[in-house]
């Protein structure tokens, strides 16, 4: 799981990693213990749903056996117990091994209740009021400079305008947000497409099918054209030919496409499986 999506917390780190962090994003805390069977059932489910909502919520896991002080402070009497924090306060909770649909509904409730403040701006942008959306995003960032939703929204507007440098600088404020990472990947792909537009990368790959560099370059160009499955096929072949080529460039390019498509995409899951079968 991405480090930004799931974190381990203790009595010593709870105040900073949960209470303080929840002033920026809602933090869902899973109180669990190794001996707890229902905890082992809930764990993979809640981690999967947290990954789907990367950038909008953080999942923290606290072992109640090793950290009894925090468990007592929040009156944990049965586990698994799940509590969502925003601005240092509990805004929602449940106890027991909820099935996936209910866990997903809980996360949506938490995200909706917490809000990033960017929803109004998002609505304006969807309606085509770019100027209004930009004003809203900038107003949000004046109050909350690291609001991921506003960062991504404003960066999207800036990129459409051609203000790439400002967009890239803005995106640095949200280094772990999947949407921000996806935008940075798109910037790289657009630059690659422009730089190599006059080259016959496809022909090079066809003439040299066992050259990992040729397969990599053609794969990246396909990704720049948003032909993601074809791109992944080329990049996977580059990895198969030489996984160490250019410090793992083809593997990194595949991971970038996974960010763009999203962790829950069937294409992502299929090519993650294929990539793992080569690497491991």
mmCIF file of N, CA and C in Angstrom, residues 120-193:
data_model
loop_
_atom_site.group_PDB
_atom_site.id
_atom_site.type_symbol
_atom_site.label_atom_id
_atom_site.label_comp_id
_atom_site.label_asym_id
_atom_site.label_seq_id
_atom_site.Cartn_x
_atom_site.Cartn_y
_atom_site.Cartn_z
ATOM 1 N N UNK A 120 -17.256 23.176 -4.366
ATOM 2 C CA UNK A 120 -17.913 24.264 -5.104
ATOM 3 C C UNK A 120 -17.110 24.636 -6.341
ATOM 4 N N UNK A 121 -15.804 24.729 -6.177
ATOM 5 C CA UNK A 121 -14.937 25.046 -7.309
ATOM 6 C C UNK A 121 -14.986 23.945 -8.357
ATOM 7 N N UNK A 122 -15.000 22.692 -7.903
ATOM 8 C CA UNK A 122 -15.101 21.560 -8.835
ATOM 9 C C UNK A 122 -16.375 21.657 -9.662
ATOM 10 N N UNK A 123 -17.484 22.009 -8.997
ATOM 11 C CA UNK A 123 -18.765 22.153 -9.707
ATOM 12 C C UNK A 123 -18.691 23.258 -10.749
ATOM 13 N N UNK A 124 -18.073 24.384 -10.390
ATOM 14 C CA UNK A 124 -17.929 25.491 -11.340
ATOM 15 C C UNK A 124 -17.113 25.062 -12.553
ATOM 16 N N UNK A 125 -16.050 24.304 -12.304
ATOM 17 C CA UNK A 125 -15.196 23.864 -13.406
ATOM 18 C C UNK A 125 -15.949 22.918 -14.326
ATOM 19 N N UNK A 126 -16.732 22.001 -13.741
ATOM 20 C CA UNK A 126 -17.526 21.075 -14.561
ATOM 21 C C UNK A 126 -18.542 21.823 -15.420
ATOM 22 N N UNK A 127 -19.041 22.948 -14.911
ATOM 23 C CA UNK A 127 -20.037 23.734 -15.647
ATOM 24 C C UNK A 127 -19.395 24.671 -16.668
ATOM 25 N N UNK A 128 -18.074 24.693 -16.710
ATOM 26 C CA UNK A 128 -17.380 25.524 -17.697
ATOM 27 C C UNK A 128 -17.011 26.907 -17.212
ATOM 28 N N UNK A 129 -17.277 27.208 -15.937
ATOM 29 C CA UNK A 129 -16.917 28.516 -15.397
ATOM 30 C C UNK A 129 -15.484 28.449 -14.869
ATOM 31 N N UNK A 130 -14.544 28.508 -15.795
ATOM 32 C CA UNK A 130 -13.138 28.341 -15.439
ATOM 33 C C UNK A 130 -12.658 29.477 -14.536
ATOM 34 N N UNK A 131 -13.036 30.703 -14.851
ATOM 35 C CA UNK A 131 -12.602 31.852 -14.061
ATOM 36 C C UNK A 131 -13.132 31.764 -12.638
ATOM 37 N N UNK A 132 -14.408 31.383 -12.517
ATOM 38 C CA UNK A 132 -15.003 31.249 -11.185
ATOM 39 C C UNK A 132 -14.341 30.140 -10.391
ATOM 40 N N UNK A 133 -14.065 29.021 -11.061
ATOM 41 C CA UNK A 133 -13.406 27.899 -10.385
ATOM 42 C C UNK A 133 -12.016 28.304 -9.917
ATOM 43 N N UNK A 134 -11.286 29.027 -10.767
ATOM 44 C CA UNK A 134 -9.937 29.445 -10.393
ATOM 45 C C UNK A 134 -9.969 30.357 -9.171
ATOM 46 N N UNK A 135 -10.928 31.275 -9.127
ATOM 47 C CA UNK A 135 -11.044 32.155 -7.958
ATOM 48 C C UNK A 135 -11.289 31.337 -6.688
ATOM 49 N N UNK A 136 -12.173 30.341 -6.800
ATOM 50 C CA UNK A 136 -12.490 29.504 -5.634
ATOM 51 C C UNK A 136 -11.276 28.707 -5.181
ATOM 52 N N UNK A 137 -10.587 28.078 -6.142
ATOM 53 C CA UNK A 137 -9.405 27.292 -5.779
ATOM 54 C C UNK A 137 -8.356 28.167 -5.109
ATOM 55 N N UNK A 138 -8.115 29.350 -5.660
ATOM 56 C CA UNK A 138 -7.089 30.236 -5.078
ATOM 57 C C UNK A 138 -7.504 30.716 -3.689
ATOM 58 N N UNK A 139 -8.793 30.952 -3.488
ATOM 59 C CA UNK A 139 -9.272 31.376 -2.169
ATOM 60 C C UNK A 139 -9.064 30.258 -1.136
ATOM 61 N N UNK A 140 -9.327 29.030 -1.560
ATOM 62 C CA UNK A 140 -9.117 27.877 -0.664
ATOM 63 C C UNK A 140 -7.651 27.767 -0.291
ATOM 64 N N UNK A 141 -6.776 27.923 -1.280
ATOM 65 C CA UNK A 141 -5.345 27.765 -1.037
ATOM 66 C C UNK A 141 -4.762 28.896 -0.202
ATOM 67 N N UNK A 142 -5.431 30.046 -0.184
ATOM 68 C CA UNK A 142 -5.005 31.123 0.709
ATOM 69 C C UNK A 142 -5.163 30.700 2.158
ATOM 70 N N UNK A 143 -6.253 29.959 2.440
ATOM 71 C CA UNK A 143 -6.525 29.510 3.810
ATOM 72 C C UNK A 143 -5.846 28.180 4.117
ATOM 73 N N UNK A 144 -5.822 27.283 3.126
ATOM 74 C CA UNK A 144 -5.259 25.934 3.318
ATOM 75 C C UNK A 144 -4.297 25.651 2.167
ATOM 76 N N UNK A 145 -3.048 26.057 2.282
ATOM 77 C CA UNK A 145 -2.095 25.952 1.160
ATOM 78 C C UNK A 145 -1.862 24.538 0.648
ATOM 79 N N UNK A 146 -2.141 23.521 1.482
ATOM 80 C CA UNK A 146 -1.886 22.146 1.062
ATOM 81 C C UNK A 146 -3.157 21.356 0.783
ATOM 82 N N UNK A 147 -4.267 22.053 0.543
ATOM 83 C CA UNK A 147 -5.514 21.369 0.210
ATOM 84 C C UNK A 147 -5.337 20.662 -1.134
ATOM 85 N N UNK A 148 -5.299 19.329 -1.104
ATOM 86 C CA UNK A 148 -4.983 18.558 -2.313
ATOM 87 C C UNK A 148 -6.005 18.767 -3.419
ATOM 88 N N UNK A 149 -7.283 18.832 -3.054
ATOM 89 C CA UNK A 149 -8.317 19.016 -4.075
ATOM 90 C C UNK A 149 -8.171 20.336 -4.808
ATOM 91 N N UNK A 150 -7.898 21.403 -4.064
ATOM 92 C CA UNK A 150 -7.722 22.716 -4.681
ATOM 93 C C UNK A 150 -6.438 22.777 -5.498
ATOM 94 N N UNK A 151 -5.393 22.132 -5.009
ATOM 95 C CA UNK A 151 -4.127 22.091 -5.749
ATOM 96 C C UNK A 151 -4.327 21.431 -7.108
ATOM 97 N N UNK A 152 -4.967 20.281 -7.101
ATOM 98 C CA UNK A 152 -5.180 19.540 -8.350
ATOM 99 C C UNK A 152 -6.100 20.319 -9.283
ATOM 100 N N UNK A 153 -7.159 20.900 -8.732
ATOM 101 C CA UNK A 153 -8.094 21.652 -9.564
ATOM 102 C C UNK A 153 -7.442 22.849 -10.226
ATOM 103 N N UNK A 154 -6.703 23.629 -9.445
ATOM 104 C CA UNK A 154 -6.043 24.810 -10.003
ATOM 105 C C UNK A 154 -4.955 24.410 -10.991
ATOM 106 N N UNK A 155 -4.206 23.353 -10.676
ATOM 107 C CA UNK A 155 -3.156 22.897 -11.590
ATOM 108 C C UNK A 155 -3.740 22.456 -12.923
ATOM 109 N N UNK A 156 -4.901 21.833 -12.891
ATOM 110 C CA UNK A 156 -5.571 21.421 -14.127
ATOM 111 C C UNK A 156 -5.887 22.632 -15.002
ATOM 112 N N UNK A 157 -6.380 23.698 -14.377
ATOM 113 C CA UNK A 157 -6.689 24.929 -15.111
ATOM 114 C C UNK A 157 -5.409 25.549 -15.681
ATOM 115 N N UNK A 158 -4.367 25.577 -14.874
ATOM 116 C CA UNK A 158 -3.104 26.176 -15.312
ATOM 117 C C UNK A 158 -2.505 25.411 -16.490
ATOM 118 N N UNK A 159 -2.578 24.090 -16.447
ATOM 119 C CA UNK A 159 -2.036 23.293 -17.545
ATOM 120 C C UNK A 159 -2.812 23.531 -18.827
ATOM 121 N N UNK A 160 -4.126 23.645 -18.723
ATOM 122 C CA UNK A 160 -4.945 23.904 -19.907
ATOM 123 C C UNK A 160 -4.607 25.266 -20.517
ATOM 124 N N UNK A 161 -4.174 26.183 -19.671
ATOM 125 C CA UNK A 161 -3.817 27.529 -20.120
ATOM 126 C C UNK A 161 -2.402 27.578 -20.677
ATOM 127 N N UNK A 162 -1.614 26.543 -20.395
ATOM 128 C CA UNK A 162 -0.228 26.525 -20.840
ATOM 129 C C UNK A 162 0.751 27.033 -19.810
ATOM 130 N N UNK A 163 0.265 27.286 -18.582
ATOM 131 C CA UNK A 163 1.138 27.784 -17.515
ATOM 132 C C UNK A 163 1.765 26.595 -16.796
ATOM 133 N N UNK A 164 2.625 25.876 -17.521
ATOM 134 C CA UNK A 164 3.168 24.615 -17.007
ATOM 135 C C UNK A 164 4.048 24.813 -15.788
ATOM 136 N N UNK A 165 4.904 25.820 -15.800
ATOM 137 C CA UNK A 165 5.834 26.033 -14.689
ATOM 138 C C UNK A 165 5.083 26.298 -13.388
ATOM 139 N N UNK A 166 4.047 27.130 -13.457
ATOM 140 C CA UNK A 166 3.266 27.431 -12.253
ATOM 141 C C UNK A 166 2.537 26.183 -11.761
ATOM 142 N N UNK A 167 2.014 25.394 -12.704
ATOM 143 C CA UNK A 167 1.315 24.168 -12.336
ATOM 144 C C UNK A 167 2.256 23.182 -11.661
ATOM 145 N N UNK A 168 3.458 23.021 -12.220
ATOM 146 C CA UNK A 168 4.423 22.080 -11.640
ATOM 147 C C UNK A 168 4.834 22.509 -10.237
ATOM 148 N N UNK A 169 5.053 23.800 -10.042
ATOM 149 C CA UNK A 169 5.416 24.305 -8.717
ATOM 150 C C UNK A 169 4.288 24.054 -7.725
ATOM 151 N N UNK A 170 3.056 24.250 -8.174
ATOM 152 C CA UNK A 170 1.888 24.034 -7.314
ATOM 153 C C UNK A 170 1.754 22.568 -6.919
ATOM 154 N N UNK A 171 1.961 21.677 -7.865
ATOM 155 C CA UNK A 171 1.803 20.244 -7.610
ATOM 156 C C UNK A 171 2.822 19.712 -6.618
ATOM 157 N N UNK A 172 3.940 20.411 -6.452
ATOM 158 C CA UNK A 172 4.934 19.982 -5.475
ATOM 159 C C UNK A 172 4.397 20.046 -4.052
ATOM 160 N N UNK A 173 3.317 20.781 -3.848
ATOM 161 C CA UNK A 173 2.720 20.861 -2.510
ATOM 162 C C UNK A 173 1.958 19.588 -2.139
ATOM 163 N N UNK A 174 1.660 18.759 -3.125
ATOM 164 C CA UNK A 174 0.895 17.535 -2.863
ATOM 165 C C UNK A 174 1.643 16.331 -3.417
ATOM 166 N N UNK A 175 2.833 16.054 -2.879
ATOM 167 C CA UNK A 175 3.689 15.014 -3.477
ATOM 168 C C UNK A 175 3.121 13.601 -3.388
ATOM 169 N N UNK A 176 2.223 13.334 -2.447
ATOM 170 C CA UNK A 176 1.712 11.968 -2.280
ATOM 171 C C UNK A 176 0.300 11.779 -2.818
ATOM 172 N N UNK A 177 -0.325 12.843 -3.282
ATOM 173 C CA UNK A 177 -1.691 12.733 -3.792
ATOM 174 C C UNK A 177 -1.678 12.062 -5.163
ATOM 175 N N UNK A 178 -2.498 10.997 -5.336
ATOM 176 C CA UNK A 178 -2.476 10.249 -6.591
ATOM 177 C C UNK A 178 -2.876 11.125 -7.773
ATOM 178 N N UNK A 179 -3.864 12.012 -7.559
ATOM 179 C CA UNK A 179 -4.299 12.883 -8.654
ATOM 180 C C UNK A 179 -3.191 13.844 -9.066
ATOM 181 N N UNK A 180 -2.459 14.350 -8.083
ATOM 182 C CA UNK A 180 -1.345 15.249 -8.390
ATOM 183 C C UNK A 180 -0.243 14.501 -9.122
ATOM 184 N N UNK A 181 0.047 13.284 -8.651
ATOM 185 C CA UNK A 181 1.059 12.476 -9.329
ATOM 186 C C UNK A 181 0.640 12.191 -10.767
ATOM 187 N N UNK A 182 -0.634 11.910 -10.975
ATOM 188 C CA UNK A 182 -1.117 11.626 -12.324
ATOM 189 C C UNK A 182 -0.932 12.839 -13.230
ATOM 190 N N UNK A 183 -1.197 14.040 -12.703
ATOM 191 C CA UNK A 183 -0.998 15.253 -13.505
ATOM 192 C C UNK A 183 0.474 15.441 -13.855
ATOM 193 N N UNK A 184 1.365 15.162 -12.900
ATOM 194 C CA UNK A 184 2.803 15.296 -13.184
ATOM 195 C C UNK A 184 3.237 14.283 -14.243
ATOM 196 N N UNK A 185 2.675 13.094 -14.176
ATOM 197 C CA UNK A 185 2.985 12.103 -15.210
ATOM 198 C C UNK A 185 2.517 12.593 -16.577
ATOM 199 N N UNK A 186 1.341 13.211 -16.620
ATOM 200 C CA UNK A 186 0.818 13.713 -17.901
ATOM 201 C C UNK A 186 1.703 14.839 -18.447
ATOM 202 N N UNK A 187 2.233 15.648 -17.562
ATOM 203 C CA UNK A 187 3.156 16.700 -17.999
ATOM 204 C C UNK A 187 4.376 16.073 -18.661
ATOM 205 N N UNK A 188 4.939 15.050 -18.014
ATOM 206 C CA UNK A 188 6.099 14.363 -18.582
ATOM 207 C C UNK A 188 5.757 13.757 -19.944
ATOM 208 N N UNK A 189 4.610 13.105 -20.038
ATOM 209 C CA UNK A 189 4.221 12.460 -21.296
ATOM 210 C C UNK A 189 4.030 13.488 -22.404
ATOM 211 N N UNK A 190 3.440 14.622 -22.057
ATOM 212 C CA UNK A 190 3.232 15.661 -23.070
ATOM 213 C C UNK A 190 4.567 16.205 -23.558
ATOM 214 N N UNK A 191 5.513 16.394 -22.641
ATOM 215 C CA UNK A 191 6.845 16.867 -23.031
ATOM 216 C C UNK A 191 7.551 15.829 -23.910
ATOM 217 N N UNK A 192 7.404 14.556 -23.566
ATOM 218 C CA UNK A 192 8.024 13.486 -24.349
ATOM 219 C C UNK A 192 7.434 13.463 -25.760
ATOM 220 N N UNK A 193 6.115 13.588 -25.854
ATOM 221 C CA UNK A 193 5.446 13.567 -27.163
ATOM 222 C C UNK A 193 5.950 14.706 -28.038
#
